[in-house]
PDB file of C-alpha atoms in Angstrom:
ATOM      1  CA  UNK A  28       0.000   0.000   0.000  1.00  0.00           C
ATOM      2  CA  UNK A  29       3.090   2.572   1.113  1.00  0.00           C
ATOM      3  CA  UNK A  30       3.976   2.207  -2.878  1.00  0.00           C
ATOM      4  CA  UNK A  31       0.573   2.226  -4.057  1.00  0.00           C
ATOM      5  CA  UNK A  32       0.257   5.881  -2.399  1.00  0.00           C
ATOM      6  CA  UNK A  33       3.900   6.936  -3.566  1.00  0.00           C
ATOM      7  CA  UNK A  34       2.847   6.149  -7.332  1.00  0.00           C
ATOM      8  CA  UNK A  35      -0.445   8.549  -6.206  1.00  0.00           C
ATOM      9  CA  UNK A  36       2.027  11.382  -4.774  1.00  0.00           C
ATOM     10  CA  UNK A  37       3.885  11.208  -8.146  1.00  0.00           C
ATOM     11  CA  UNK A  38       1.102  10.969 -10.205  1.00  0.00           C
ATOM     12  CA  UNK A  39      -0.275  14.307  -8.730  1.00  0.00           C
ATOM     13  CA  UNK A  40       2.698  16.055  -8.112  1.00  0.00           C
ATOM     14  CA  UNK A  41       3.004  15.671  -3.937  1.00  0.00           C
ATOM     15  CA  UNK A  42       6.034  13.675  -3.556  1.00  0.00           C
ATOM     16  CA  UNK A  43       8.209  15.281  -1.128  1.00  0.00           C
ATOM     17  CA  UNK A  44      10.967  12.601  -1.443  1.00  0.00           C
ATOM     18  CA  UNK A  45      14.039  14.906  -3.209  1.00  0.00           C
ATOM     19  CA  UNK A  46      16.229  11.912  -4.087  1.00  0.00           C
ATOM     20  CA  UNK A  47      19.423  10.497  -2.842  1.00  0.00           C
ATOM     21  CA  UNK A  48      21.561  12.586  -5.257  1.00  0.00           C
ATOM     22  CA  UNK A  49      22.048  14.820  -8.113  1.00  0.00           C
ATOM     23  CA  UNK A  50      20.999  12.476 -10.551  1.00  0.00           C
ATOM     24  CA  UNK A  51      18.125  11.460  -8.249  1.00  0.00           C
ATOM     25  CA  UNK A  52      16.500  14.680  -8.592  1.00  0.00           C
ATOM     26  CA  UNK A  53      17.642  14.719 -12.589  1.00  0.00           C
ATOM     27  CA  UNK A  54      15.465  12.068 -13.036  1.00  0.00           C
ATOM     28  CA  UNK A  55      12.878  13.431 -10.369  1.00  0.00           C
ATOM     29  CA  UNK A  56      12.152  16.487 -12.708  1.00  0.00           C
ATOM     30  CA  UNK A  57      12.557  14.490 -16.046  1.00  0.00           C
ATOM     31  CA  UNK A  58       9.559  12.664 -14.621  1.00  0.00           C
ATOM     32  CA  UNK A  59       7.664  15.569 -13.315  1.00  0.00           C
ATOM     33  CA  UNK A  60       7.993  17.687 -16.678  1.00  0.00           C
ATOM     34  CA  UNK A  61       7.012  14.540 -18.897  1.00  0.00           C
ATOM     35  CA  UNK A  62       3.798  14.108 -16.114  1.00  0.00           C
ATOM     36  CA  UNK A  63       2.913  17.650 -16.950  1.00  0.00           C
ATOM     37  CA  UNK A  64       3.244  17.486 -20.695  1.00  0.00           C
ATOM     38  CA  UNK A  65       1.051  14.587 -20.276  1.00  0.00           C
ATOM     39  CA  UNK A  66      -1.526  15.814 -18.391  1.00  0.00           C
ATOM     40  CA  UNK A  67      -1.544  18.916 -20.158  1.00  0.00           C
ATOM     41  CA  UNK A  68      -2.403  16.873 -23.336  1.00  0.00           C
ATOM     42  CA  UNK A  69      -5.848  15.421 -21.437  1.00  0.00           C
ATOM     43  CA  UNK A  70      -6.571  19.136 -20.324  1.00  0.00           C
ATOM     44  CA  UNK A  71      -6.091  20.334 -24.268  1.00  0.00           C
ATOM     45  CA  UNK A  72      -8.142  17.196 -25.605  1.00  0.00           C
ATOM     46  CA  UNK A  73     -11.600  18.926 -25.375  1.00  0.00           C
ATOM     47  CA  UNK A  74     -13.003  16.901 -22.221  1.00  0.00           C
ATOM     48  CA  UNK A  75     -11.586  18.867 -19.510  1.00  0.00           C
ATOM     49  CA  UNK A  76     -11.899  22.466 -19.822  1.00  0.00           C
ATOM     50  CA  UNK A  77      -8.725  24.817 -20.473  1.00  0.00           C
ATOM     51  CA  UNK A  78      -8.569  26.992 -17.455  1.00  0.00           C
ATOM     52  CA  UNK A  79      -8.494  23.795 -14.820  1.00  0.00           C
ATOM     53  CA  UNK A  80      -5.486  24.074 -13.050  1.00  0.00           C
ATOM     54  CA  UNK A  81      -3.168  20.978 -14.127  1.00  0.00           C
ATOM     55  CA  UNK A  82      -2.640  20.088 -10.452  1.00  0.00           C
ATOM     56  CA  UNK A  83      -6.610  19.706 -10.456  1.00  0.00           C
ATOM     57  CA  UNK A  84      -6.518  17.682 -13.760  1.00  0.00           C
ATOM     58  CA  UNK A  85      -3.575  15.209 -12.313  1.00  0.00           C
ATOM     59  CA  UNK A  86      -5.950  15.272  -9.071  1.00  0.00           C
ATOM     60  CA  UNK A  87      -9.367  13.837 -11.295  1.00  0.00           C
ATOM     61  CA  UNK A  88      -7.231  11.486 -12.902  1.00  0.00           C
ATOM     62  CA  UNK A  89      -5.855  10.060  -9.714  1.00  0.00           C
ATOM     63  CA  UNK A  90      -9.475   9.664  -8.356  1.00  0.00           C
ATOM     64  CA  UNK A  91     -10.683   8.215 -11.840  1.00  0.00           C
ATOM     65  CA  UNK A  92      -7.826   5.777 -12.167  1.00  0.00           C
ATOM     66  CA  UNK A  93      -6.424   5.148  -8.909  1.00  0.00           C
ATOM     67  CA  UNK A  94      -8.529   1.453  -8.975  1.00  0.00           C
ATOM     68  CA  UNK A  95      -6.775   0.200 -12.092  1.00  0.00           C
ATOM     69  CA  UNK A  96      -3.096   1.258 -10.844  1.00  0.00           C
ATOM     70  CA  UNK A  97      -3.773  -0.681  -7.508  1.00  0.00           C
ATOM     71  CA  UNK A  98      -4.756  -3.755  -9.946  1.00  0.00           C
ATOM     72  CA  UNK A  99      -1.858  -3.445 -12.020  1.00  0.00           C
ATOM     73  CA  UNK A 100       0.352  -3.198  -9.321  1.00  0.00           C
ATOM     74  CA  UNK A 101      -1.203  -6.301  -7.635  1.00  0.00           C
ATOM     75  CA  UNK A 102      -2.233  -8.147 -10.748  1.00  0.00           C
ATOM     76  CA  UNK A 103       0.499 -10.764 -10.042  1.00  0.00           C
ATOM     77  CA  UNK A 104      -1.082 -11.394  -7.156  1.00  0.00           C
ATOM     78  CA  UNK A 105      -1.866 -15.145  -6.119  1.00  0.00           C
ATOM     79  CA  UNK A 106      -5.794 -15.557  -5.703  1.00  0.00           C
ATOM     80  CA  UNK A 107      -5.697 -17.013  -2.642  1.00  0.00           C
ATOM     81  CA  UNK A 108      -3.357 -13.835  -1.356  1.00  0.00           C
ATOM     82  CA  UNK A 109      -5.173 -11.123   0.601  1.00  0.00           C
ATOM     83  CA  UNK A 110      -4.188  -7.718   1.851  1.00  0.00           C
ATOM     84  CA  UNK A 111      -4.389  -6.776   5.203  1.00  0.00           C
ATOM     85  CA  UNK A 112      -6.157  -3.962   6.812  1.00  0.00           C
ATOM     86  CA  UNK A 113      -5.445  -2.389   9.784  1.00  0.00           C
ATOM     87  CA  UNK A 114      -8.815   0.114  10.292  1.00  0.00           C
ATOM     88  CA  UNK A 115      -8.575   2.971  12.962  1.00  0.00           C
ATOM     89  CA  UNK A 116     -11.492   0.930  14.860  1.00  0.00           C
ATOM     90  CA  UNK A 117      -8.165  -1.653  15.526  1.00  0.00           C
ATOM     91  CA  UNK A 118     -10.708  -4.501  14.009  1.00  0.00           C
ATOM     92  CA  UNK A 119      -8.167  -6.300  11.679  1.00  0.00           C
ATOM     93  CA  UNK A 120      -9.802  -7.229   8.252  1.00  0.00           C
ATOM     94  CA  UNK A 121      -8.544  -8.990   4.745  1.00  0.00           C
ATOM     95  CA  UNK A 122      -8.983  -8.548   1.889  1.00  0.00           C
ATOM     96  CA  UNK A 123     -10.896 -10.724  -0.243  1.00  0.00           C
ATOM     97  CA  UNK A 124      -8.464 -12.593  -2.061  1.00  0.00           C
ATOM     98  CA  UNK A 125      -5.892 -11.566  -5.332  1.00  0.00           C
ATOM     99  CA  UNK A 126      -4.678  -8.358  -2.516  1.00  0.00           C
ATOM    100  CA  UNK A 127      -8.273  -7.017  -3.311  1.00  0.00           C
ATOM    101  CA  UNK A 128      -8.893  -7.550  -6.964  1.00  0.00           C
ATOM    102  CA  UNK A 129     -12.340  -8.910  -6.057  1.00  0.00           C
ATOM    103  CA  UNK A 130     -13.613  -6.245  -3.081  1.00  0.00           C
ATOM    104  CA  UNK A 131     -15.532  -3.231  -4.295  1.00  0.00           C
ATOM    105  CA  UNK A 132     -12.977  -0.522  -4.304  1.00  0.00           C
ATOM    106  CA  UNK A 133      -9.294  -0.764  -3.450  1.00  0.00           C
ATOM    107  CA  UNK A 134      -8.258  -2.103  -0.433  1.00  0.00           C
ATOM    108  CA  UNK A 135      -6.479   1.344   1.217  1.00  0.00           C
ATOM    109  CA  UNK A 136      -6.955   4.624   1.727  1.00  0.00           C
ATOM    110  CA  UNK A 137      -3.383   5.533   2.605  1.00  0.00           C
ATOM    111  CA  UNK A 138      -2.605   7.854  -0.915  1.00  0.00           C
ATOM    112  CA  UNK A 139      -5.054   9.689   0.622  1.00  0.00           C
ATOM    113  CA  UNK A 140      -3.207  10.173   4.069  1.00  0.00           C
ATOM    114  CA  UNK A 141      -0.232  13.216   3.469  1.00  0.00           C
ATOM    115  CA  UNK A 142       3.102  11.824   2.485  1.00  0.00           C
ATOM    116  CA  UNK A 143       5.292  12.728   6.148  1.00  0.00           C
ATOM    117  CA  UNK A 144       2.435  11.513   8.139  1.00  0.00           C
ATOM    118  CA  UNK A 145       3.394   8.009   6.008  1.00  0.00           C
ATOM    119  CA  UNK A 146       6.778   8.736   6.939  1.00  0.00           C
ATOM    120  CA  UNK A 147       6.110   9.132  10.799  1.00  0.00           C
ATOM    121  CA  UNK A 148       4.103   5.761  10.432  1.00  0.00           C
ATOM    122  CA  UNK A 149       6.812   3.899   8.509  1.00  0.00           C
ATOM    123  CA  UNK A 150       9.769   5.178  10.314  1.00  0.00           C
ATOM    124  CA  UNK A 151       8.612   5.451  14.306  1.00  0.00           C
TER     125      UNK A 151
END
């Protein structure tokens, strides 16, 4: 799930991770200008109008698309694998089977939860 909500961060233009290194961040703003250039094409294709902000165009797409990424990033998935989930209510849960190909929507809501608050979570 931690990558699942990196790839989101990217995707919309949050990620506060800087790199390692020089070429780190080369390759940090390679990907960042070809995003844009990308998402400025969907903006210019006619079904978004022109004056949306491209942060709020790489937002929409996120929401509309974040389902398939989390299935292409689990599609290798085992069916019999689930994914676990850890709800604030501390009630455990799974997944229900494939790492949530099957359930409704996807199986987190952690691309949603700020990037250093991750961090804290990850690292404490």
């Amino acid at each position: 799930a931690r990558s699942f909500a990196d790839i989101g961060d990217i995707i919309r233009g949050r990620d506060m991770f800087l790199g390692n290194n020089e070429k780190d961040m080369t390759e940090k703003q390679k990907l960042q200008s070809n995003l844009k250039k990308i998402f400025e094409k969907i903006r210019n294709d006619g079904r978004i109008p022109k004056n949306v902000p491209i942060g709020q165009v790489r937002e929409y797409w996120w929401a509309l698309n974040r389902e398939d990424v989390w299935k292409a990033l689990t599609c290798s998935a085992d069916g019999s694998e689930e994914y676990f989930k850890k709800p604030s209510s501390h009630e455990y849960s799974f997944s229900n089977g494939q790492c949530g190909h099957r359930d409704e929507n996807v199986p987190t809501y952690l691309d949603y939860v700020p990037q250093f608050l991750r961090w804290f979570d990850e690292w404490a």
